[in-house]
Amino acid sequence: MKTRVIRLDMSVDPLPIYHEVADLLAAGQIAALPTETVYGLAADAFCESAVARVFDVKERPTFDPLICHLPDAQTIHRIADVPQPLRGLVDKLSQLFWPGPMTLVLPRKDCIPDIVTSGLPTVACRVTQHGVMRGVARVLGHPVAAPSANRFGRISPTTASAVLEELGGKIPLVVDAGACSEGVESTILQPCVDEKGKPAVRLLREGPLTREKLRGVCRVLKSRRPMTTPVAPGQLSSHYAPAKPMILCNPKMYFKPTPGVRYGLISYQGTSLLATQNCWEDLMILSPGSGRLAEAAVRLFAVMRAMDAREGVDCIVAEELPENGLGRAMMDRLRRAAATRFTSSPSPEV
Ligand code: TXA
Ligand code: MG
């Protein structure tokens, strides 16, 4: 199959494209569409065969449920049954953070097929900031089920070319609207009541909506982990993985290279002790100079991909990032990317 790419920029009226994509989805096809976090692989959530195709193309196990993308906050009530005690909190969160990089896990309605939710009693709802995904959902008139547009367990795509690397030839269409402005996947929250019966949220996945931004809005409870059932978003150890082994390193420590192994360093600012060592075959910097977490987040997945593709590098070393704000979401992804290789293949000794 040849994958068609539609380029969208400021000079193009997007509406005819939303209609074209919505028609394609209504016909049971799938397409990769941008959001502000990462590109998603979209299907009409009410079309089971199209959703099955998404799992198939991604090689994703069907026990890992998909997020439903909606055109606006009101539409969540078509697929979710928000219990009375949580209505105030859900309204508040949606007013404050939608459209935006927040996903809410809520009790589902029966209209949503089991294949979307992996049979769970809940459904993940998201109103993205990106005009394309929202516009397509509005024109389609159905929620759009879309996981990140990568093969299962691999690095999420933040550009259309990364989507083509992952799924080129396997999907009919990619809408290219440039690089994603956030760069890491949405924050996933499950509204709940705490032990005192007060509304709170359980943080299921760290993301661009940080704990700091949630402070003062509601209590944030930790995700109950380790989870034995797949309630866990992207929480399988084999996630966000480059093909090469990857090691996470404290930037203030000295790295001891194994002779014969060629290392590439992903550094936050390029100024750490680690970055000044002369053992790097290649050095890529996420936010040169002052170090801004938002800039690092936008570049993180693209830099991981680029280092993975570098011919002269056998092993990727990534500096640990400050664990505040967006740094937590990035460290979560880096730990998973590194963990995979430690468990599944022998890494060079550190
Ligand atoms: O930013 C994002 O969230 C991107 C864009 C495309 O929207 N999507 C994304 O989807 O990251 P995905 O499928 O790669 O990750 C979503 C995670 C999955 O790991 C899944 O386990 C979790 O959301 N999830 C979906 N439905 C859930 C539910 N009902 N309960 C708990 N977790 C759920
Ligand atoms: Mg994913």
Coordinates of C-alpha atoms in Angstrom, one line a residue, residues 22 34 36 39 42 125 147 160-161 163 166 174 179 191 196 224 241 247 256 270 276 288-289 301-302 316 340:
A22 CA -13.8 12.0 8.0
P34 CA -1.5 15.2 14.4
E36 CA -0.3 18.7 20.0
Y39 CA 0.7 11.9 16.1
A42 CA -7.1 7.3 14.0
C125 CA -11.6 10.7 26.7
P147 CA -3.3 5.6 20.0
A160 CA 4.8 13.0 9.9
S161 CA 8.2 11.6 8.8
V163 CA 5.0 8.2 11.3
E166 CA 6.9 3.5 11.8
V174 CA -0.9 10.7 7.0
A179 CA 6.0 18.9 14.4
P191 CA -11.2 11.2 38.5
K196 CA -12.5 11.0 52.8
R224 CA -1.9 2.1 42.0
A241 CA 12.0 1.9 23.2
I247 CA 21.3 3.6 29.4
K256 CA 32.8 4.4 32.3
G270 CA 25.3 20.0 26.9
T276 CA 32.3 17.1 28.6
P288 CA 21.3 23.9 24.6
G289 CA 22.6 26.4 27.0
F301 CA 11.4 11.7 20.8
A302 CA 12.9 13.1 17.6
I316 CA 22.5 5.3 23.6
T340 CA 13.4 -2.5 28.1

